[in-house]
PDB file of C-alpha atoms in Angstrom:
ATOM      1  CA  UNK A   1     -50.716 -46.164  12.825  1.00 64.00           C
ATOM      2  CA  UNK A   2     -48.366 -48.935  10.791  1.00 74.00           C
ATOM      3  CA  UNK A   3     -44.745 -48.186  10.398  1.00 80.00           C
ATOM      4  CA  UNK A   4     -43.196 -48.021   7.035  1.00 80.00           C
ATOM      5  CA  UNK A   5     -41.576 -51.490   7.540  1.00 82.00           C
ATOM      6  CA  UNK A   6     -45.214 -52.616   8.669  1.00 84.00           C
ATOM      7  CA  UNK A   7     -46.853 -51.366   5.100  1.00 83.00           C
ATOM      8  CA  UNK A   8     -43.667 -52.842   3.578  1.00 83.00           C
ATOM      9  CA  UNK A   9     -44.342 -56.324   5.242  1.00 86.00           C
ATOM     10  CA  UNK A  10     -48.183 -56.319   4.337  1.00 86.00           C
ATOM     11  CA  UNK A  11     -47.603 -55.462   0.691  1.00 87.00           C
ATOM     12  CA  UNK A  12     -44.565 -58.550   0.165  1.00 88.00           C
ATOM     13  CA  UNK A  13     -47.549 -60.683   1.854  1.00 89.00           C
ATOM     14  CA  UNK A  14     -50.526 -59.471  -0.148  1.00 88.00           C
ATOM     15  CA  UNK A  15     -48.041 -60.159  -3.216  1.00 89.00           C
ATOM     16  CA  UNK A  16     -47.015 -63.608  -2.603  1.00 90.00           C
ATOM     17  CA  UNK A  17     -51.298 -64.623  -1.556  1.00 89.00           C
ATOM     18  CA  UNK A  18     -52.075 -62.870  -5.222  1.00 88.00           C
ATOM     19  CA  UNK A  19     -49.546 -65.293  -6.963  1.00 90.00           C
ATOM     20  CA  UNK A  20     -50.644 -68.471  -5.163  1.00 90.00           C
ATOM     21  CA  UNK A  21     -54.506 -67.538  -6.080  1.00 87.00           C
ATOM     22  CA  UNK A  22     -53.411 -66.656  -9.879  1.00 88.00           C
ATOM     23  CA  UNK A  23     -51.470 -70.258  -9.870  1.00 89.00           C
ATOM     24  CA  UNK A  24     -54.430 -72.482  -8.257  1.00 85.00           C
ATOM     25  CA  UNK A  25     -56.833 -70.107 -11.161  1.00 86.00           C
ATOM     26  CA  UNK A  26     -54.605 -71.331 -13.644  1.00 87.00           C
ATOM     27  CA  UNK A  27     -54.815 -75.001 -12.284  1.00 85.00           C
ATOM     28  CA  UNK A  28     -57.915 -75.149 -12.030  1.00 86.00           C
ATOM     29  CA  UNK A  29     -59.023 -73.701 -15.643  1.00 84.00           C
ATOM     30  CA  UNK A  30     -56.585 -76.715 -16.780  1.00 83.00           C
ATOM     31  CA  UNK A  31     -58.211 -79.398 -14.352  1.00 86.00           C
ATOM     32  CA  UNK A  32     -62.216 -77.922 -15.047  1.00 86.00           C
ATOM     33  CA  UNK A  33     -60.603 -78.742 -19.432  1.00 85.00           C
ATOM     34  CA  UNK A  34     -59.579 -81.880 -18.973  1.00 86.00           C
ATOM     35  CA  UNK A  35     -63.031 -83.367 -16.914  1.00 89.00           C
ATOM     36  CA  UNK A  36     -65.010 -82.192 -19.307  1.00 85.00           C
ATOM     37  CA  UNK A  37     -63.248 -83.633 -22.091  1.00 86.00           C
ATOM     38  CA  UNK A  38     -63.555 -86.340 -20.092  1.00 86.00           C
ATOM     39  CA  UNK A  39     -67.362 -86.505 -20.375  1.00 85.00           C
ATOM     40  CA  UNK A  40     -67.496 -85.424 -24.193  1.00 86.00           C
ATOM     41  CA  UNK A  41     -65.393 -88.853 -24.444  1.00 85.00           C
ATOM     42  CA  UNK A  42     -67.514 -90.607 -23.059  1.00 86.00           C
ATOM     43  CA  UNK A  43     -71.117 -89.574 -24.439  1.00 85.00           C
ATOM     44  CA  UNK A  44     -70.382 -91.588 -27.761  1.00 83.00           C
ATOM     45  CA  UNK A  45     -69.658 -94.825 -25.573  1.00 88.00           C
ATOM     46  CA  UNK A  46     -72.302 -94.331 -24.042  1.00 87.00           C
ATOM     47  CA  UNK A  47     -75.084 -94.106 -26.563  1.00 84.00           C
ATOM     48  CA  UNK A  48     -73.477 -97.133 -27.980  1.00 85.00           C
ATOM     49  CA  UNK A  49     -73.954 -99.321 -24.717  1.00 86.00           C
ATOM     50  CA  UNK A  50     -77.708 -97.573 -24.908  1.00 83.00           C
ATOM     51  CA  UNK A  51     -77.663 -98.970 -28.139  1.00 82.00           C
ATOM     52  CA  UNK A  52     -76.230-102.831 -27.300  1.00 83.00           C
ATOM     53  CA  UNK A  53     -79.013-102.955 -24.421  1.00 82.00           C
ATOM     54  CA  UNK A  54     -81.784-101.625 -27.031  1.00 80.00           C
ATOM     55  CA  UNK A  55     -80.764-104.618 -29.450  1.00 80.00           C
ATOM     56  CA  UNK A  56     -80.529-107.365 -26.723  1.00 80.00           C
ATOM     57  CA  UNK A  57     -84.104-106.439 -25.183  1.00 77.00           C
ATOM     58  CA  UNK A  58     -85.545-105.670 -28.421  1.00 73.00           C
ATOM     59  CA  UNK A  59     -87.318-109.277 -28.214  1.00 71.00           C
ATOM     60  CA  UNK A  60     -86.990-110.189 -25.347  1.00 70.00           C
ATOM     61  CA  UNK A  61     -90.284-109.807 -22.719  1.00 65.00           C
ATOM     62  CA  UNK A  62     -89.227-108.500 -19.762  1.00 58.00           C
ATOM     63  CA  UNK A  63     -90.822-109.616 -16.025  1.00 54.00           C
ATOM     64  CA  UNK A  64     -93.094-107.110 -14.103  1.00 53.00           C
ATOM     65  CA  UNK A  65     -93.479-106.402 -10.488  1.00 43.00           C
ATOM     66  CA  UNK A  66     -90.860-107.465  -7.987  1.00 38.00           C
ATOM     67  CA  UNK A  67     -89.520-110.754  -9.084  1.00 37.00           C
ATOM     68  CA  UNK A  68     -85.600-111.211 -10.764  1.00 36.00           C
ATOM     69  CA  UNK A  69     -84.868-109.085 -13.862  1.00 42.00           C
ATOM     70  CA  UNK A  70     -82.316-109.924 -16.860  1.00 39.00           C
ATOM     71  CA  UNK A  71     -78.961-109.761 -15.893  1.00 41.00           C
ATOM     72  CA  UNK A  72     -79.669-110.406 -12.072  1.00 41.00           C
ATOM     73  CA  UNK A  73     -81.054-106.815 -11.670  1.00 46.00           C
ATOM     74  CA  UNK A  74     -83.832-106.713  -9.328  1.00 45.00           C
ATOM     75  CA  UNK A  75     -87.042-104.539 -10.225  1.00 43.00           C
ATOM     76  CA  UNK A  76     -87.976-101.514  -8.914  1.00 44.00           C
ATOM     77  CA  UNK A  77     -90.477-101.038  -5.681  1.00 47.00           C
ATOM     78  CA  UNK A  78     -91.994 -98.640  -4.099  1.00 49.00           C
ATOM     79  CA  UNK A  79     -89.592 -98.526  -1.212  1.00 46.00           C
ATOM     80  CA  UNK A  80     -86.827 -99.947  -1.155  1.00 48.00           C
ATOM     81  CA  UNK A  81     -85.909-102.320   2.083  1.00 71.00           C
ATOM     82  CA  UNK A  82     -82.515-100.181   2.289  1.00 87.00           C
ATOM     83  CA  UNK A  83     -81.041 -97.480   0.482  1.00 92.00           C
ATOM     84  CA  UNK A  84     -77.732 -96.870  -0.487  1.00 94.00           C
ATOM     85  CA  UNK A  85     -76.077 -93.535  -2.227  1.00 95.00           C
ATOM     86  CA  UNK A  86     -72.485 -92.498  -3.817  1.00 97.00           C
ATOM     87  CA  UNK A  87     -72.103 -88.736  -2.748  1.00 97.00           C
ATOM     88  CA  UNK A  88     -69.296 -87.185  -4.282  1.00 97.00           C
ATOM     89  CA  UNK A  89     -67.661 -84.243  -3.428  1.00 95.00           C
ATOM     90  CA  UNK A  90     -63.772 -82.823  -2.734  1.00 95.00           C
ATOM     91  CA  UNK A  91     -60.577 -83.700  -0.666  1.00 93.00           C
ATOM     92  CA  UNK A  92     -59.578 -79.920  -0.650  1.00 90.00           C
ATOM     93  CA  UNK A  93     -61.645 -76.934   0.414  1.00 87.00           C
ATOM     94  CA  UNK A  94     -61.461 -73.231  -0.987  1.00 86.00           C
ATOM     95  CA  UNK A  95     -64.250 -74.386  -3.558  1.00 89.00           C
ATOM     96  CA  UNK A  96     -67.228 -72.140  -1.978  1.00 87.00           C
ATOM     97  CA  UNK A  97     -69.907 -74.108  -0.564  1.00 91.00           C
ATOM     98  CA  UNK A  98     -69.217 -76.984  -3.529  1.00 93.00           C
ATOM     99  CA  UNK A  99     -69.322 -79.577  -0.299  1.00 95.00           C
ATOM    100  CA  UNK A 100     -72.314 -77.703   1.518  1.00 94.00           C
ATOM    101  CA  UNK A 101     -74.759 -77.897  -1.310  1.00 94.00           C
ATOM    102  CA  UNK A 102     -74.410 -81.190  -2.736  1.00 96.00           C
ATOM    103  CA  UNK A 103     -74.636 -82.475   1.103  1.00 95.00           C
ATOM    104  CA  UNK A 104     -77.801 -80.335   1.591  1.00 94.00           C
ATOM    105  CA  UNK A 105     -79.269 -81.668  -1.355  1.00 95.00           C
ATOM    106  CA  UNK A 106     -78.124 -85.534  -0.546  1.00 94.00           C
ATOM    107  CA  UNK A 107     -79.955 -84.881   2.725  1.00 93.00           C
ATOM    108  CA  UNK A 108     -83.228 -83.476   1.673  1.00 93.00           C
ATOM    109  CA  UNK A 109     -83.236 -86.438  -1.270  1.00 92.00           C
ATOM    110  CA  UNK A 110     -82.367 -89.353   1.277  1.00 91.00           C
ATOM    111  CA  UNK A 111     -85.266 -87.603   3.699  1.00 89.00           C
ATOM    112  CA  UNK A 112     -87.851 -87.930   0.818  1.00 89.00           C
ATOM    113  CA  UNK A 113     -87.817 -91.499   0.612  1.00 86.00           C
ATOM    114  CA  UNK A 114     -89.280 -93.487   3.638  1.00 81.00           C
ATOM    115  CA  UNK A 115     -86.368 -95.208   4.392  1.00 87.00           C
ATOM    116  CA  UNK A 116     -85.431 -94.933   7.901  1.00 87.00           C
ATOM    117  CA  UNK A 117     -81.936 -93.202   8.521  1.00 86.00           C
ATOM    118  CA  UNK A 118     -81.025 -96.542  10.103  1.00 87.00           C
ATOM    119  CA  UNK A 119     -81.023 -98.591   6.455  1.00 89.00           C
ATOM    120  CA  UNK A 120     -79.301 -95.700   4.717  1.00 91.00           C
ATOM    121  CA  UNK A 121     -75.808 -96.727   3.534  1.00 93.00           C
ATOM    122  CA  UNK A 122     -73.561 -94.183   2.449  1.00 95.00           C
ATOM    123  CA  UNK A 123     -70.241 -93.479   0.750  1.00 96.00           C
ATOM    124  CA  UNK A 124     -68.419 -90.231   0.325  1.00 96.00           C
ATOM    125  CA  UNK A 125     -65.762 -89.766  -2.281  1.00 96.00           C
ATOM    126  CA  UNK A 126     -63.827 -86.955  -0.790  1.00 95.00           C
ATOM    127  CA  UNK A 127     -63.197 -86.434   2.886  1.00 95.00           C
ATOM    128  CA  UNK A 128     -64.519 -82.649   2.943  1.00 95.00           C
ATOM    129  CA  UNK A 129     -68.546 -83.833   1.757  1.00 95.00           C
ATOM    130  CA  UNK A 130     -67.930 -86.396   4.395  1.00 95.00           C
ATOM    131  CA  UNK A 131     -67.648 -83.831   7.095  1.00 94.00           C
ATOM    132  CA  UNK A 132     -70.321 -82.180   5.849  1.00 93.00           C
ATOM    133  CA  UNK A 133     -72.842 -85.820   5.418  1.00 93.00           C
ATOM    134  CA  UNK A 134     -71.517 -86.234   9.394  1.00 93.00           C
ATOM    135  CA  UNK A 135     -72.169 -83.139  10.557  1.00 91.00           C
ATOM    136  CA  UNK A 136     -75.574 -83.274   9.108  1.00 87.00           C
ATOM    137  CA  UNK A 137     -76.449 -86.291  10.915  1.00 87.00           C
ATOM    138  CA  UNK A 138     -75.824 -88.468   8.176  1.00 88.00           C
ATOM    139  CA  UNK A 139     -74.010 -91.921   9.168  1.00 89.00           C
ATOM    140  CA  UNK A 140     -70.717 -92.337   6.244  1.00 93.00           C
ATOM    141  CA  UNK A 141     -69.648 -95.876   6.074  1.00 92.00           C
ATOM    142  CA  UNK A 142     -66.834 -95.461   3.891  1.00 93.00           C
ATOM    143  CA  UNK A 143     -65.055 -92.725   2.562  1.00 95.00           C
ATOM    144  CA  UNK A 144     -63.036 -92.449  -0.662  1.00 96.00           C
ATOM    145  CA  UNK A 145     -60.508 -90.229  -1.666  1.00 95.00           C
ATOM    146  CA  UNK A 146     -60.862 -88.176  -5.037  1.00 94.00           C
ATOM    147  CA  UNK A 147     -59.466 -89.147  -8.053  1.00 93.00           C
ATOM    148  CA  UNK A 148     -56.503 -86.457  -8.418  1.00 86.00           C
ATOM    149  CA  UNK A 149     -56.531 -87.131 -12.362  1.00 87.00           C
ATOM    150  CA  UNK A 150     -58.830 -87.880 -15.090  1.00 87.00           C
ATOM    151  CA  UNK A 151     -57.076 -90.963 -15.873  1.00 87.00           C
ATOM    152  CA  UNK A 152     -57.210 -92.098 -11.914  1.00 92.00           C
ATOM    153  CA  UNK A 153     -60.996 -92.154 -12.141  1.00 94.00           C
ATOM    154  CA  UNK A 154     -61.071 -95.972 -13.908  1.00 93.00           C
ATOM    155  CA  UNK A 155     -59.575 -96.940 -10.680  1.00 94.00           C
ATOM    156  CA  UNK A 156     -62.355 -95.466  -8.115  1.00 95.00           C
ATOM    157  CA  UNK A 157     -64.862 -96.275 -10.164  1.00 95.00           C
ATOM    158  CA  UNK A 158     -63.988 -99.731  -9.831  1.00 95.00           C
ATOM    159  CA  UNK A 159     -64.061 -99.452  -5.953  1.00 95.00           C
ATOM    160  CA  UNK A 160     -67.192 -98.050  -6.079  1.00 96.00           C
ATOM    161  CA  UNK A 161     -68.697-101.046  -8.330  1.00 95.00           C
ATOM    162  CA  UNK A 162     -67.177-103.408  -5.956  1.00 95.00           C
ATOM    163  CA  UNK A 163     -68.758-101.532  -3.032  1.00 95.00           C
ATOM    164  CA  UNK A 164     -72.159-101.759  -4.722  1.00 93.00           C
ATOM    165  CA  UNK A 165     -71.662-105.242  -5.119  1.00 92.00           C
ATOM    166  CA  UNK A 166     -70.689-105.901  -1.511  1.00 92.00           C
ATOM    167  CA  UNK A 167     -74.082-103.482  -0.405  1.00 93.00           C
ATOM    168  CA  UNK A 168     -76.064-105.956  -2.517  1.00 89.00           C
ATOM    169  CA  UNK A 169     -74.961-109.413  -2.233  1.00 89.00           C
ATOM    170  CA  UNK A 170     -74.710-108.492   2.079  1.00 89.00           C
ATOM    171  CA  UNK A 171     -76.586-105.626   3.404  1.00 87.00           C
ATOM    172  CA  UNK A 172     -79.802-106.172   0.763  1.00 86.00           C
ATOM    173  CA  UNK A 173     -79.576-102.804  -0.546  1.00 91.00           C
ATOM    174  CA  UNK A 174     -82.026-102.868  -3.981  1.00 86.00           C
ATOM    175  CA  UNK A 175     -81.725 -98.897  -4.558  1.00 92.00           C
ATOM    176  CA  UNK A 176     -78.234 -97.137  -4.847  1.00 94.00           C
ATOM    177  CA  UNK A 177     -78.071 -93.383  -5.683  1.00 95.00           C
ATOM    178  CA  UNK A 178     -75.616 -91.131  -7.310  1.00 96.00           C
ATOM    179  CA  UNK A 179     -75.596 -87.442  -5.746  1.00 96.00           C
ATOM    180  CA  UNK A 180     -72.903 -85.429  -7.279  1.00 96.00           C
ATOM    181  CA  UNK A 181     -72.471 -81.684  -8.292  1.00 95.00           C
ATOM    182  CA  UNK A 182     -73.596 -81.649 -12.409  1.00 91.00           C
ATOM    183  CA  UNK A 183     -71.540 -78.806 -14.370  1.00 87.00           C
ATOM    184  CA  UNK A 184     -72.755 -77.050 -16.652  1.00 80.00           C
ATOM    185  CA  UNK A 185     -70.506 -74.119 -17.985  1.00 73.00           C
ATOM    186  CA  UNK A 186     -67.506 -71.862 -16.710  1.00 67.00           C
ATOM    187  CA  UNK A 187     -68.009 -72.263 -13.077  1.00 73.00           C
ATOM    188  CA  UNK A 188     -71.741 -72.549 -12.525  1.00 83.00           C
ATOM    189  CA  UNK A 189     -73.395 -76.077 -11.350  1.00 90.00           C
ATOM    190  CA  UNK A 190     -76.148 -77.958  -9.859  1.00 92.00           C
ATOM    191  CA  UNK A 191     -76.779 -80.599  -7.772  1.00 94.00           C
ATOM    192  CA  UNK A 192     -78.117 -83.954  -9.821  1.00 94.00           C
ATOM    193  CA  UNK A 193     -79.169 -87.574  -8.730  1.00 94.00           C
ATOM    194  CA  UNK A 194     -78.868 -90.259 -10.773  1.00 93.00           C
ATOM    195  CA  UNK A 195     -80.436 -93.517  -9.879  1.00 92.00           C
ATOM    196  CA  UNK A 196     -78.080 -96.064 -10.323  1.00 92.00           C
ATOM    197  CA  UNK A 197     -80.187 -99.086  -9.699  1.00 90.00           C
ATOM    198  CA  UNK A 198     -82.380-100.560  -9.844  1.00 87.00           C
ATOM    199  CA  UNK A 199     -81.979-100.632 -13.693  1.00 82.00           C
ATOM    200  CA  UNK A 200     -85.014-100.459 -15.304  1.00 75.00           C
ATOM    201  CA  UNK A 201     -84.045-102.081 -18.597  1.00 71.00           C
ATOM    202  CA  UNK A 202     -87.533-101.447 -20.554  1.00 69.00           C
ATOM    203  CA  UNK A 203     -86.665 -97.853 -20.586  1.00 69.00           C
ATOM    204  CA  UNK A 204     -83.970 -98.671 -23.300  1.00 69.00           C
ATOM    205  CA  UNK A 205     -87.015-100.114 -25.464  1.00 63.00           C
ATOM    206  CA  UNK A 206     -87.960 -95.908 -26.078  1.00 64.00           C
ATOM    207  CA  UNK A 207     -84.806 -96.241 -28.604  1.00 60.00           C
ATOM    208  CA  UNK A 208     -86.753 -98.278 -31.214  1.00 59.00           C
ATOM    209  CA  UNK A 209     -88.708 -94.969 -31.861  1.00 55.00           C
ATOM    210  CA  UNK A 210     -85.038 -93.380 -32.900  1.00 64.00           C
ATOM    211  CA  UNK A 211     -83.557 -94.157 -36.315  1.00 66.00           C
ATOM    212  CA  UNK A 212     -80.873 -96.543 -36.373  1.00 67.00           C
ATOM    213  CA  UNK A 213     -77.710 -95.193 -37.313  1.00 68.00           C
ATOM    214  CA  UNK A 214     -76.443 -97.412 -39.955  1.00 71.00           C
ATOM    215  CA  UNK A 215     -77.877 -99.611 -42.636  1.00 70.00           C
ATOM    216  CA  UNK A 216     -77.278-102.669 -40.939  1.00 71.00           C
ATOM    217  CA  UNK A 217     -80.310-104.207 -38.797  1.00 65.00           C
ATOM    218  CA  UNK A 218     -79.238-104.556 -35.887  1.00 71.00           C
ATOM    219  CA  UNK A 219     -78.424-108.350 -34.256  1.00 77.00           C
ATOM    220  CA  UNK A 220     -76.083-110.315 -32.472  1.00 78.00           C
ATOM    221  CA  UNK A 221     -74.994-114.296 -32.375  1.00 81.00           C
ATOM    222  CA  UNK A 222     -73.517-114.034 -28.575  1.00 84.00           C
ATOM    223  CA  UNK A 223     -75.149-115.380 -25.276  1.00 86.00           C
ATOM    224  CA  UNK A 224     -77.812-112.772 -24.597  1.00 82.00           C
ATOM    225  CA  UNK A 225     -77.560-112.994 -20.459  1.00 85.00           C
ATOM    226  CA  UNK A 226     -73.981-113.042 -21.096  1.00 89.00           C
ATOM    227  CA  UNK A 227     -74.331-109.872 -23.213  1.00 87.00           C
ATOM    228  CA  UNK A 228     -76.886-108.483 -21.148  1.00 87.00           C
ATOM    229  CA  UNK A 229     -74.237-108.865 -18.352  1.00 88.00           C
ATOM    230  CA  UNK A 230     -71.368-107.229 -20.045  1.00 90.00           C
ATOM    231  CA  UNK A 231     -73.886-104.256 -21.178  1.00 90.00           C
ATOM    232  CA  UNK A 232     -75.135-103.742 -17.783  1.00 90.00           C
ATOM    233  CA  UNK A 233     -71.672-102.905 -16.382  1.00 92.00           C
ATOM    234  CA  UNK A 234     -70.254-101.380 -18.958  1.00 93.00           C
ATOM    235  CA  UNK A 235     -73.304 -98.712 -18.237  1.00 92.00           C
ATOM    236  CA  UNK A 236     -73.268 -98.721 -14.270  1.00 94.00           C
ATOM    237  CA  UNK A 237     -69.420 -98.023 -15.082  1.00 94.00           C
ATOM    238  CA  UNK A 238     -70.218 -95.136 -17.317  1.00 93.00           C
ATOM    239  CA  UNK A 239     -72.866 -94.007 -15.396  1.00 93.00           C
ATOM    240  CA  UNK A 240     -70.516 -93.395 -12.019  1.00 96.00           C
ATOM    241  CA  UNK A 241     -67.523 -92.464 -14.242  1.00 95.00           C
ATOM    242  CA  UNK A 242     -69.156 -89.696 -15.803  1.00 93.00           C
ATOM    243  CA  UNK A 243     -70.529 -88.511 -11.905  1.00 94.00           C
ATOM    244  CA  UNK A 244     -67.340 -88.790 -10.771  1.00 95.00           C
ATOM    245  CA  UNK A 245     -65.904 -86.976 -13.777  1.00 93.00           C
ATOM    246  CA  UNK A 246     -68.672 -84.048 -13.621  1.00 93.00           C
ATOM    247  CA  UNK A 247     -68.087 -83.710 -10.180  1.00 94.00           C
ATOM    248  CA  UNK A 248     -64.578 -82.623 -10.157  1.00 93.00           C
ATOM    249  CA  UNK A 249     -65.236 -80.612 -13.075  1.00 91.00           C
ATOM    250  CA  UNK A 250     -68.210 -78.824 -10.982  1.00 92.00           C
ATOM    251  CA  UNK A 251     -65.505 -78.491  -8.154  1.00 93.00           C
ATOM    252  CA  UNK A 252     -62.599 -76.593  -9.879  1.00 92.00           C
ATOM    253  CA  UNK A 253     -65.530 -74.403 -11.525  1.00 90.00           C
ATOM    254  CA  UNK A 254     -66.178 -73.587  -8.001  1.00 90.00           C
ATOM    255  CA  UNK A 255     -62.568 -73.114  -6.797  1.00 90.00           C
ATOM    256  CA  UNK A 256     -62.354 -70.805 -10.162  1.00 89.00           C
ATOM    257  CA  UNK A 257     -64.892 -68.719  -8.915  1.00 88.00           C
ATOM    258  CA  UNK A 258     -63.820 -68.482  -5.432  1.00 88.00           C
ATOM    259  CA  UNK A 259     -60.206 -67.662  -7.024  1.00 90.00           C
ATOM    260  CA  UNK A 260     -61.471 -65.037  -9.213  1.00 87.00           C
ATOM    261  CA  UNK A 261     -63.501 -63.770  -6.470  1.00 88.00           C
ATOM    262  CA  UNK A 262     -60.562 -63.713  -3.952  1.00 88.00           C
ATOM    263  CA  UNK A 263     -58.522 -61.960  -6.695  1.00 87.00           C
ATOM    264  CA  UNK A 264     -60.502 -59.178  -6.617  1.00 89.00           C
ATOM    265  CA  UNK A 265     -60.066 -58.846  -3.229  1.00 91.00           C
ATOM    266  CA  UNK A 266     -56.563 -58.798  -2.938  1.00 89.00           C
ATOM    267  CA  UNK A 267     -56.392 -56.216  -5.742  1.00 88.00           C
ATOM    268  CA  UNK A 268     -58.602 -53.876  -3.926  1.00 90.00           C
ATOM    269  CA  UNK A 269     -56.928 -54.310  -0.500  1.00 90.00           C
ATOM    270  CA  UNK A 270     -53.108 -53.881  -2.584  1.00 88.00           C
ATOM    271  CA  UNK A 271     -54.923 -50.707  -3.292  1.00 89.00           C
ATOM    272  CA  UNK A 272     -55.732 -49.592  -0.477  1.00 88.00           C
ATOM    273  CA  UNK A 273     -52.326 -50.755   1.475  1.00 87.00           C
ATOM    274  CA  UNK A 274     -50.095 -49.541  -1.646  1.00 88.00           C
ATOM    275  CA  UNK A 275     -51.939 -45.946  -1.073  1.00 88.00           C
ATOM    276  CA  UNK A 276     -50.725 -46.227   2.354  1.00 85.00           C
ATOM    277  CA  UNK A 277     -47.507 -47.360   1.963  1.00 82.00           C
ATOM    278  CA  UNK A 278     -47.231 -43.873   0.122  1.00 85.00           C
ATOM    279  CA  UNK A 279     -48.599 -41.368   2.122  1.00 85.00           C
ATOM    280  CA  UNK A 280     -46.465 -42.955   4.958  1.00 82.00           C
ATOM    281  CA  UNK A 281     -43.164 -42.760   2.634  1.00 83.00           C
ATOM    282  CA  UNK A 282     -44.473 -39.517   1.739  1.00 86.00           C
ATOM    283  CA  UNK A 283     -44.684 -38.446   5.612  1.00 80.00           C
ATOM    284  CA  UNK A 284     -41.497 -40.367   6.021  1.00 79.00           C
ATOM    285  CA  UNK A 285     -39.505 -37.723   3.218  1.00 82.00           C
ATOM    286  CA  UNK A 286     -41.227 -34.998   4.520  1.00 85.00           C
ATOM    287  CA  UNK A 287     -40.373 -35.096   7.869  1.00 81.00           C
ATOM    288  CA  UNK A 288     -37.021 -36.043   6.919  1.00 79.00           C
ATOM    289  CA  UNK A 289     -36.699 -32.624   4.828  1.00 83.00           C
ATOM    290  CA  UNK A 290     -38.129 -30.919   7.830  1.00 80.00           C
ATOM    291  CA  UNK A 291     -35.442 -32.010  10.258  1.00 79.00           C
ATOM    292  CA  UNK A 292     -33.207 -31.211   7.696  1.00 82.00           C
ATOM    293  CA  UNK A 293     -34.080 -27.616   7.464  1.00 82.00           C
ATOM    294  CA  UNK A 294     -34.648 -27.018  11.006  1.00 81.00           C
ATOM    295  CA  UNK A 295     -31.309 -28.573  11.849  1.00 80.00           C
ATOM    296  CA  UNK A 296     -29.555 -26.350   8.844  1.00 76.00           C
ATOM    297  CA  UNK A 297     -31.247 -22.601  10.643  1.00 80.00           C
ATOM    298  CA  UNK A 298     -30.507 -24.332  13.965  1.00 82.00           C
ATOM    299  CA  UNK A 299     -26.810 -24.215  12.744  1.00 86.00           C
ATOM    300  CA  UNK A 300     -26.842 -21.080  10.715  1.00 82.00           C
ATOM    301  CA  UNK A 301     -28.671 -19.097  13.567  1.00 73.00           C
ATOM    302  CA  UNK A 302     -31.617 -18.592  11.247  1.00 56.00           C
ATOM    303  CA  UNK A 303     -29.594 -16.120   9.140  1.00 55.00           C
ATOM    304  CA  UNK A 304     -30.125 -16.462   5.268  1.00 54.00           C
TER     305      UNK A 304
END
């Protein structure tokens, strides 16, 4: 049975865990705000490049098969000759299985293609859903550490663009993937692929059937390849920001939940110990009194 110090020591330590999971709650509800204001930011950007892309191609007759595209994009096969894939995940654990499950479902959507394991190229932003990719059997090639801010994201973004460019221009790569956690609400998410290129660029013809949202026909007087080329990145760079930026979002969700879940926890074991701590006290007094009082008729002879 624990000594009174013992129960003392437990309860200061139960104390001290409760405060650190209430702080990292509290920093994460803050961190989950600011990614997805993030996003909302960016969803009016983004119709707009939609938009730009829609008016450039508008006339223009795009190439079929598996010859060049506008804006040196190459057009989609079958197969690709190798694959490449952005899997984002976390630096940090105590986030559930956030790592686990978007590295299960990276695996099973790499597996579904026929590209052999061997022309798979992959980078991990976080070192955590690295781990994971590795101990899978998946082969990382580089490994990126997670934006700690929402205004650090510009920068790894930008790595990550140059890294696609590198896969392209020297390992052939004419498919790259984004696999990242997609939130949703509160704390709940799902894993989402995104398929960064190839770039189908008719798809952005479907807008004519939308109403234009001003009373201005839409034109331009610029270069069209050099507008095409501006448009282009502008959306690959959306596209991984808002990954990136759902992502982390998805992750302190997760770390909420685990928080709140680890909360309850400690309240029900600070129950139980505190409950402890007091019968012992209570024993403690007790046999205090006890000694007390046989001490006293020890003295008095057990006279009244």
């Amino acid at each position: 049975m624990e000594t009174l110090e013992q129960l003392h020591s437990r309860l200061d330590s139960l104390q001290e865990l409760r405060n650190i999971v209430r702080t990292m709650k509290a920093l994460s509800a803050a961190s989950i705000r600011q990614y997805e204001e993030a996003v909302r930011a960016l969803q009016s950007y983004f119709r707009n490049v939609e938009r730009g892309l829609h008016v450039a191609l508008q006339d223009m007759e795009l190439p079929s098969g598996n010859g060049p595209r506008a804006a040196g994009l190459s057009a989609p096969t079958r197969e690709p000759a190798r694959l490449a894939a952005v899997v984002f995940g976390s630096d940090h654990g105590l986030c559930g299985r956030f790592n686990e499950v978007i590295s299960e479902h990276a695996q099973q959507r790499l597996d579904a293609t026929a590209v052999a394991p061997e022309n798979r190229l992959l980078l991990a932003v976080g070192a955590r859903v690295a781990a994971s990719l590795e101990s899978a059997g998946q082969n990382v090639e580089e490994v990126f550490l997670v934006p700690g801010a929402a205004d650090r994201i510009t920068t790894t973004v930008q790595q990550i663009l140059l890294k696609v460019d590198e896969w392209r221009a020297q390992s052939r790569v004419h498919a790259v993937y984004l696999l990242f956690n997609g939130h949703s609400e509160g704390s709940r998410y799902e894993p989402a692929t995104v398929e960064l290129l190839p770039l189908d660029l008719r798809r952005f013809r479907h807008l004519r059937e939308k109403s234009w949202p001003s009373n201005s026909l839409p034109t331009f007087s610029m270069n069209r390849d050099r507008l095409l080329s501006r448009l282009v990145h502008q959306y690959l760079f959306v596209s991984i920001f808002r990954a990136c930026a759902e992502s982390q979002a998805s992750e302190h969700g997760s770390r909420l939940a685990a928080m709140q879940s680890a909360e309850r926890n400690l309240d029900e074991r600070l129950d139980d110990v505190t409950m402890a701590y007091r019968r012992a006290r209570q024993d403690s007094v007790t046999s205090e009194l006890l000694d007390v009082i046989g001490g006293f008729e020890a003295i008095t002879g057990g006279g009244d």
